[in-house]
Coordinates of C-alpha atoms in Angstrom, one line a residue:
X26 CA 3.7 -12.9 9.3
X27 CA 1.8 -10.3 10.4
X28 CA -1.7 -10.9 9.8
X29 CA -4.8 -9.5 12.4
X30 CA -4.7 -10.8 15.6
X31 CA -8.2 -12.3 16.5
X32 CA -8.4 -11.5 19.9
X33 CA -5.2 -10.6 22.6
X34 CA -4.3 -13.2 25.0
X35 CA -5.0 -11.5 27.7
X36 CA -3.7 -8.2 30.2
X37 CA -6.8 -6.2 29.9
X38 CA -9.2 -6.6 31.8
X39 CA -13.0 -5.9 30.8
X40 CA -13.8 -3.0 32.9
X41 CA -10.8 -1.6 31.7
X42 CA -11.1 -2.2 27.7
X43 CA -15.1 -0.8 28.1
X44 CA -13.5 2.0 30.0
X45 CA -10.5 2.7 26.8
X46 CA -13.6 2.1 24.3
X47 CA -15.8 5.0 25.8
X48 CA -12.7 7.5 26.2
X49 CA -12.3 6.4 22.5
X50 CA -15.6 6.9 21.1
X51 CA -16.0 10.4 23.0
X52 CA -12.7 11.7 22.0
X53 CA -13.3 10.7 18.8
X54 CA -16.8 12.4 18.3
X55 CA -15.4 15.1 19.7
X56 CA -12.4 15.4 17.4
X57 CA -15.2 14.8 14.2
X58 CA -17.7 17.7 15.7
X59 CA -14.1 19.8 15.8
X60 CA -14.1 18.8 11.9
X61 CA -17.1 19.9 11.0
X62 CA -16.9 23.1 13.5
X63 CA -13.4 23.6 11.7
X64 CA -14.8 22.8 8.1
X65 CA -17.5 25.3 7.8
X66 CA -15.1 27.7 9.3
X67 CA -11.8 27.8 7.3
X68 CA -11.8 28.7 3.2
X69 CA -10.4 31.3 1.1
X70 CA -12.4 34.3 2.9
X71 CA -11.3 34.0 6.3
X72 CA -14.3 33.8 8.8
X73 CA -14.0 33.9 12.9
X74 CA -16.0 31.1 15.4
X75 CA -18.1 34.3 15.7
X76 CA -19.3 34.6 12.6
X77 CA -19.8 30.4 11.9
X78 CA -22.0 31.3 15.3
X79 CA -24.0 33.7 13.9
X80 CA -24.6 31.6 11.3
X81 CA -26.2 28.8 12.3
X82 CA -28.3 31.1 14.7
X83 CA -29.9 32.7 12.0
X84 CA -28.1 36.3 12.9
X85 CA -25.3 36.9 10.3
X86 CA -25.9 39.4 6.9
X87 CA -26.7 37.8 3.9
X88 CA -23.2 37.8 2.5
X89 CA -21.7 36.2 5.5
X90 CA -24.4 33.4 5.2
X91 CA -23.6 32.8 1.3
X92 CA -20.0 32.2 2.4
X93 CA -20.5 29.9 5.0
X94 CA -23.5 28.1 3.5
X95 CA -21.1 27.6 0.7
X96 CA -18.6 25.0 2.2
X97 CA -22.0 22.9 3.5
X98 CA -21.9 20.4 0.8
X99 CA -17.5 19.9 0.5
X100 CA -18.2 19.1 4.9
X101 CA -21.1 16.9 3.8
X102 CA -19.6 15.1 1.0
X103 CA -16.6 14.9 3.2
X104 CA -18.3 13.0 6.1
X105 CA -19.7 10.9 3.4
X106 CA -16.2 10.0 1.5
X107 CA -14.3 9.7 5.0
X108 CA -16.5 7.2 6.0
X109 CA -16.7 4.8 2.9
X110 CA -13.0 4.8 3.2
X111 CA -12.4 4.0 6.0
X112 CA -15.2 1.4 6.4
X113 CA -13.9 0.2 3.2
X114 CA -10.2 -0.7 4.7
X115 CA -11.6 -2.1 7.7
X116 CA -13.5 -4.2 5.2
X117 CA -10.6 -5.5 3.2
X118 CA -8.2 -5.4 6.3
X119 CA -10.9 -8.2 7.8
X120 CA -11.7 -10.1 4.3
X121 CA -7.5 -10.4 3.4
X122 CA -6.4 -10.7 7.0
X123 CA -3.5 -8.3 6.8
X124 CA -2.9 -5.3 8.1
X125 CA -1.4 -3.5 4.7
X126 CA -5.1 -4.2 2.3
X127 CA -6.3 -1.0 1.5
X128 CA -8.5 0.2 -1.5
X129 CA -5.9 2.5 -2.8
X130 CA -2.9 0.1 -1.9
X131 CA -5.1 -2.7 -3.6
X132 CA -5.9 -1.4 -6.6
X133 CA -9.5 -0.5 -6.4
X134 CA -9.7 3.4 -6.5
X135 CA -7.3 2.2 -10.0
X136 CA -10.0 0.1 -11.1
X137 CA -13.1 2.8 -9.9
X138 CA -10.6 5.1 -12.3
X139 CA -9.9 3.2 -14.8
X140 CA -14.0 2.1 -15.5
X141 CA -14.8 5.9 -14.8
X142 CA -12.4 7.5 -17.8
X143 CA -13.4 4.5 -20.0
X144 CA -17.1 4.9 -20.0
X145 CA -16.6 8.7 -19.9
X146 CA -14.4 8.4 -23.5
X147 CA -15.5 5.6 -25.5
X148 CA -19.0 5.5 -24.4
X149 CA -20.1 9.7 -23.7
X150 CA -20.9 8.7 -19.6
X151 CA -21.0 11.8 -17.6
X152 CA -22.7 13.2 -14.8
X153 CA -22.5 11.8 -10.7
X154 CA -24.8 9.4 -10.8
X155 CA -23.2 8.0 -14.2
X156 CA -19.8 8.0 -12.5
X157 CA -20.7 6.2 -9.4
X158 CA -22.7 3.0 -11.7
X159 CA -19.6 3.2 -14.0
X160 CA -17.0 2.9 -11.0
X161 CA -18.4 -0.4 -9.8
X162 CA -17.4 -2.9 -12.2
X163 CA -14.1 -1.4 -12.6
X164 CA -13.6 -1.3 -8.7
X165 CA -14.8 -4.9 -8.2
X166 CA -13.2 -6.4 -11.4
X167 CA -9.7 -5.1 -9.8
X168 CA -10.4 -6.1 -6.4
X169 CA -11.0 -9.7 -7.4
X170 CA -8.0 -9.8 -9.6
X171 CA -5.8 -8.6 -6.8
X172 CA -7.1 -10.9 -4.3
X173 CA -6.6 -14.1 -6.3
X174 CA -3.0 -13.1 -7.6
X175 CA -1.9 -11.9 -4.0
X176 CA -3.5 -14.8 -2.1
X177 CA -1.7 -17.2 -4.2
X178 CA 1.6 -19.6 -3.4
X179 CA 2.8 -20.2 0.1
X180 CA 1.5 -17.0 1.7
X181 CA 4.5 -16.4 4.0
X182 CA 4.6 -13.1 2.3
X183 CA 2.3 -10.1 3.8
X184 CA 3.3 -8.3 0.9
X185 CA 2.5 -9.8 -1.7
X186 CA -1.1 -8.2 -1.9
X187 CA 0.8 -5.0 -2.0
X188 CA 2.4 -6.1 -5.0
X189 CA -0.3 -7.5 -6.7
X190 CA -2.1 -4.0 -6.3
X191 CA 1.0 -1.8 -7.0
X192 CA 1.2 -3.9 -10.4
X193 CA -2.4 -3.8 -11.2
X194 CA -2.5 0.3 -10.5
X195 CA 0.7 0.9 -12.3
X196 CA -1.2 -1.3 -15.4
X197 CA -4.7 1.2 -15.4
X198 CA -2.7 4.2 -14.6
X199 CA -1.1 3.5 -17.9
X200 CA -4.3 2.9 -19.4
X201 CA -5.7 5.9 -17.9
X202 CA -2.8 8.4 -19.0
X203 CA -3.2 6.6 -22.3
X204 CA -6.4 7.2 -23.1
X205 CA -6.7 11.2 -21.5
X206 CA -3.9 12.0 -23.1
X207 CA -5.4 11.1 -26.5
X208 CA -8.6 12.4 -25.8
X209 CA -8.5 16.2 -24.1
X210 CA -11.9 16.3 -23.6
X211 CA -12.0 13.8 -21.1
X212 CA -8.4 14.9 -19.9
X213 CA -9.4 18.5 -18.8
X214 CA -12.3 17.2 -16.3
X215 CA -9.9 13.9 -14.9
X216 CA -6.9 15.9 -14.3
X217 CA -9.0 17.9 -11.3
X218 CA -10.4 14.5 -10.3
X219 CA -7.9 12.2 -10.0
X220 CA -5.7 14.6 -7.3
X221 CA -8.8 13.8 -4.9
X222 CA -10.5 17.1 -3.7
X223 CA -13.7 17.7 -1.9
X224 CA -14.1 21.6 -3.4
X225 CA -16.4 22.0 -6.4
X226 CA -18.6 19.6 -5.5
X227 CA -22.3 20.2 -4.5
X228 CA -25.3 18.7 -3.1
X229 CA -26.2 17.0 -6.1
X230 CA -22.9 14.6 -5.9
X231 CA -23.9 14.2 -2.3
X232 CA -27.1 12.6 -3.1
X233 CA -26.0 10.6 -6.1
X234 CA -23.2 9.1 -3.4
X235 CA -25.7 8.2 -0.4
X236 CA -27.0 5.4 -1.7
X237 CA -24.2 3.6 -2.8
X238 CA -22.4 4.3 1.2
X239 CA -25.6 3.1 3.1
X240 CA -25.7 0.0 0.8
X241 CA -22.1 -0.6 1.6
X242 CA -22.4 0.4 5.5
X243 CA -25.2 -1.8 6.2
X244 CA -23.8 -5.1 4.2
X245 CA -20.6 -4.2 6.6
X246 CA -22.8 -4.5 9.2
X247 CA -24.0 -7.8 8.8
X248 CA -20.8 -9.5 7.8
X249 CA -19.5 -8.2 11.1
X250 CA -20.5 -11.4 12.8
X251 CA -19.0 -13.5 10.1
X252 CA -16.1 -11.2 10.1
X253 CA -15.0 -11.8 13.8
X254 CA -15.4 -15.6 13.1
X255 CA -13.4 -15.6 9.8
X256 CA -10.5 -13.7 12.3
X257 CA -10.1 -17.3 14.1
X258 CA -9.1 -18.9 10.8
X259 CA -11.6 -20.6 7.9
X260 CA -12.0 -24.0 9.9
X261 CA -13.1 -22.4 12.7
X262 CA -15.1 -19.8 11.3
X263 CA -16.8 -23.0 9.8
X264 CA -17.4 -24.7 12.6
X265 CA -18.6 -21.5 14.3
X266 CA -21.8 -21.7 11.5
X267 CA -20.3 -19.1 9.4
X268 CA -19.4 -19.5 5.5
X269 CA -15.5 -18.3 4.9
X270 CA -15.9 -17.7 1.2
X271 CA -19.5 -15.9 1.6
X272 CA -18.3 -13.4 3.8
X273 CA -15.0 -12.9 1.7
X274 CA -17.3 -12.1 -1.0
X275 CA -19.7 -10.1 1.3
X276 CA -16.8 -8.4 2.0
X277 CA -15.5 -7.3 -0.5
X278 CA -18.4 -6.4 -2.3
X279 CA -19.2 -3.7 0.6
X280 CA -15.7 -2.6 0.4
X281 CA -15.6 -2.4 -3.4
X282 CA -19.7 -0.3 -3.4
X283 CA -17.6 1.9 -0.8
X284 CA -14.5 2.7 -2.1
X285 CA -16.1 3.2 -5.6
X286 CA -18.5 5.6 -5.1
X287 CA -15.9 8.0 -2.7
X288 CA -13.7 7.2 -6.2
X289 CA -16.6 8.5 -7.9
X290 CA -17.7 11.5 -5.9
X291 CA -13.9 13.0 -5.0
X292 CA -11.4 11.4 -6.8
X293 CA -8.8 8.5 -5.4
X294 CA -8.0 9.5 -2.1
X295 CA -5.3 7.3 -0.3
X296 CA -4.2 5.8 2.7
X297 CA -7.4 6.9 4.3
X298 CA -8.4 3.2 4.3
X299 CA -5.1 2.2 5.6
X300 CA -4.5 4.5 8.7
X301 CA -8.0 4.8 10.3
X302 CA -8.7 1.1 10.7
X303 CA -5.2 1.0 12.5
X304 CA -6.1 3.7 15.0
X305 CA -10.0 1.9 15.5
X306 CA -8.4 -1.2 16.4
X307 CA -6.4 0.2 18.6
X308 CA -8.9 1.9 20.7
X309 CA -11.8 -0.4 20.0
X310 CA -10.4 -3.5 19.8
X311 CA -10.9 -6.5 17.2
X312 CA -14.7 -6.8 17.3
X313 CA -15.6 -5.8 13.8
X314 CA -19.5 -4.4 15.3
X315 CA -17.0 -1.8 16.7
X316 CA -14.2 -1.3 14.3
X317 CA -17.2 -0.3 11.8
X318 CA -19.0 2.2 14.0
X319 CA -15.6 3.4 14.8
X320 CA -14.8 3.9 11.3
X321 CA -17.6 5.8 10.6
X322 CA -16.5 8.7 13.6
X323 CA -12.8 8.2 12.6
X324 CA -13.0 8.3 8.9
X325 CA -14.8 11.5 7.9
X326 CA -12.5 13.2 11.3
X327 CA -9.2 12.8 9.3
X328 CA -11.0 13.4 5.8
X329 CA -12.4 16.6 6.8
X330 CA -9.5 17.3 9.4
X331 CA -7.0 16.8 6.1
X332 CA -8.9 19.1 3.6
X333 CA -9.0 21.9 6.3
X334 CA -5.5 21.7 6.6
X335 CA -5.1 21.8 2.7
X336 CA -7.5 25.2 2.9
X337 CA -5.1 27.0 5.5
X338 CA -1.3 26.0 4.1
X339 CA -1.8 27.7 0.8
X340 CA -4.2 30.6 1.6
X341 CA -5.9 31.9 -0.7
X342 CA -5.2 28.8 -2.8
X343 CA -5.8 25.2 -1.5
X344 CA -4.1 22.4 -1.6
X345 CA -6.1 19.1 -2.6
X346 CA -7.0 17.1 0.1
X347 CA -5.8 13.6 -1.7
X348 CA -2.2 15.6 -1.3
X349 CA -2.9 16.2 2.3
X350 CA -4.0 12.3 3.4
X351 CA -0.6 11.2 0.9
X352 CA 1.8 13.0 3.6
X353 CA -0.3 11.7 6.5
X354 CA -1.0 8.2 5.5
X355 CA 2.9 7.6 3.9
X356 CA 3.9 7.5 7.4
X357 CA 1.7 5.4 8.1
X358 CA 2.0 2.8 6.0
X359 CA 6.1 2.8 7.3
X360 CA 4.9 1.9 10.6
X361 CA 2.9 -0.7 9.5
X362 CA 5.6 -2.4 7.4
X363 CA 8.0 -2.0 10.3
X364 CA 5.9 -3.9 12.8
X365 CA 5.1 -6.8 9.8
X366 CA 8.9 -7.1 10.1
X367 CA 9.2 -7.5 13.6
X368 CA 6.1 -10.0 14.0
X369 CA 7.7 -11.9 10.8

């Protein structure tokens, strides 16, 4: 079955896996400071690398500054929600052991969704900072349900926690469509949300988001150690010092204060979780210190990278960047199956 691999039996040498790790970590801040370059630049009005230059040194007209100024807080925000993503599937990837866990895949964003509209109809809830309290419980409630159905029987099936989440989402996407639908007020502002978009956000969604990702980033952090034991199996992880169902729990209550305040601030974005912690592993290894600090370059890269594209295909319109990370993260998730198959 195709679980994650603690540690490779051997090939590489040491010199050589510090030497992949730095060509990693450069290439990928230099594909995120592309982003961000890339992010300010691109938009309705088109703008050159000239004028994002002039810019930032203080030199462009006042109308040139209003229009580049304005995509500061859709970058910022984007950095923000790229990295609780994809911090968030590393997360679950590590707590489940399997290389399909995801927050969207797993039901979480569903649950973030699902507490968000429910609060927002049946008890008046609005506002960012109402949203991102609201998603938690939802988030967390699904998480834990989805765990303890798809951990359950033999466990010969890697799939089965892909199941348990497809049938929990389909469950509170029901609910959801339910309850908008017979209640239009709180249907006109979901039906933006829940494509996933960084546009029409500002600063103020930003700063109701921060806390929530540092909480999650720096629990992350400290389960790292207990993550890399839990990676040799529970008895050893135990003998090791470490305690297997206190850094599930850790785990996936970092994952769940992550993926529900990204929920919160953009929408349910997709396979974001799924594809980056692939790509970390692959350059960093299976230490989780450096899958995280990986994630965190990685994450906002493609988030940012994705909503850019979604600015330049349908110019003057946009296309939503949830859309965008579907097509790339579908893929994706194909390739991931395929190998569970061929290490089944």
């Amino acid at each position: 079955m195709a679980t994650i691999s603690p540690a490779p039996p051997g090939g590489v040498s040491r010199t050589g896996g510090t030497a992949r790790r730095a060509v990693g970590m450069s290439g990928g801040l230099l594909l995120l400071a592309f982003a961000l370059f890339a992010s300010v630049m691109f938009g309705s009005r088109t703008t050159s690398f000239g004028d994002v230059v002039d810019v930032l040194s203080g030199t462009a007209d006042a109308q040139l500054t209003a229009v580049v100024e304005s995509r500061y807080p859709r970058t910022a925000l984007g950095v923000l929600a790229g990295l609780a993503l994809a911090v968030a599937g590393t997360l679950m990837q590590g707590v489940s052991r399997n290389a399909l866990a995801e927050p969207g895949l797993l039901g979480i964003n569903a649950g973030a969704s699902a507490s968000i509209v429910t609060a927002a109809a049946f008890l008046g809830a609005s506002g960012s900072t109402a949203a991102m309290w609201w998603a938690l419980p939802g988030a967390l409630l699904a998480g834990v349900l989805v765990l303890a159905i798809g951990s359950g029987g033999s466990g010969r099936s890697q799939v089965r926690l892909v199941l348990a989440g497809a049938v929990l989402s389909a469950v509170l996407m029901a609910f959801i469509q339910a309850v908008t639908l017979t209640r239009p007020q709180v249907f006109d502002s979901y039906r933006y949300w829940v494509v996933g978009a960084l546009g029409g956000r500002d600063f103020e969604v930003f700063r109701a988001m921060l806390p929530f990702t540092c909480a999650g980033l720096v629990l992350a952090l400290v389960l790292a150690r207990g993550l890399n034991a839990l990676a040799l199996g529970d008895a050893t992880a135990a003998a090791l010092g470490a305690r297997p169902w206190l850094v599930r729990s850790g785990g996936l209550f970092a994952a769940t204060l992550l993926s529900a305040s990204a929920t919160a601030a953009v929408g349910p974005i997709a396979f974001v979780g799924l594809a980056v912690p692939h790509v970390v592993r692959a350059v960093v290894g299976v230490d989780f210190h450096r899958q995280i600090l990986f994630s965190c370059v990685a994450g906002p890269a493609l988030l940012l990278l994705a909503d850019v594209v979604g600015r330049i295909v349908l110019r003057p319109q946009e296309l939503m960047v949830g859309v965008v990370t579907a097509f790339v993260g579908a893929p994706a998730l194909l390739v991931a199956v395929r190998r569970m198959r061929g290490n089944a």
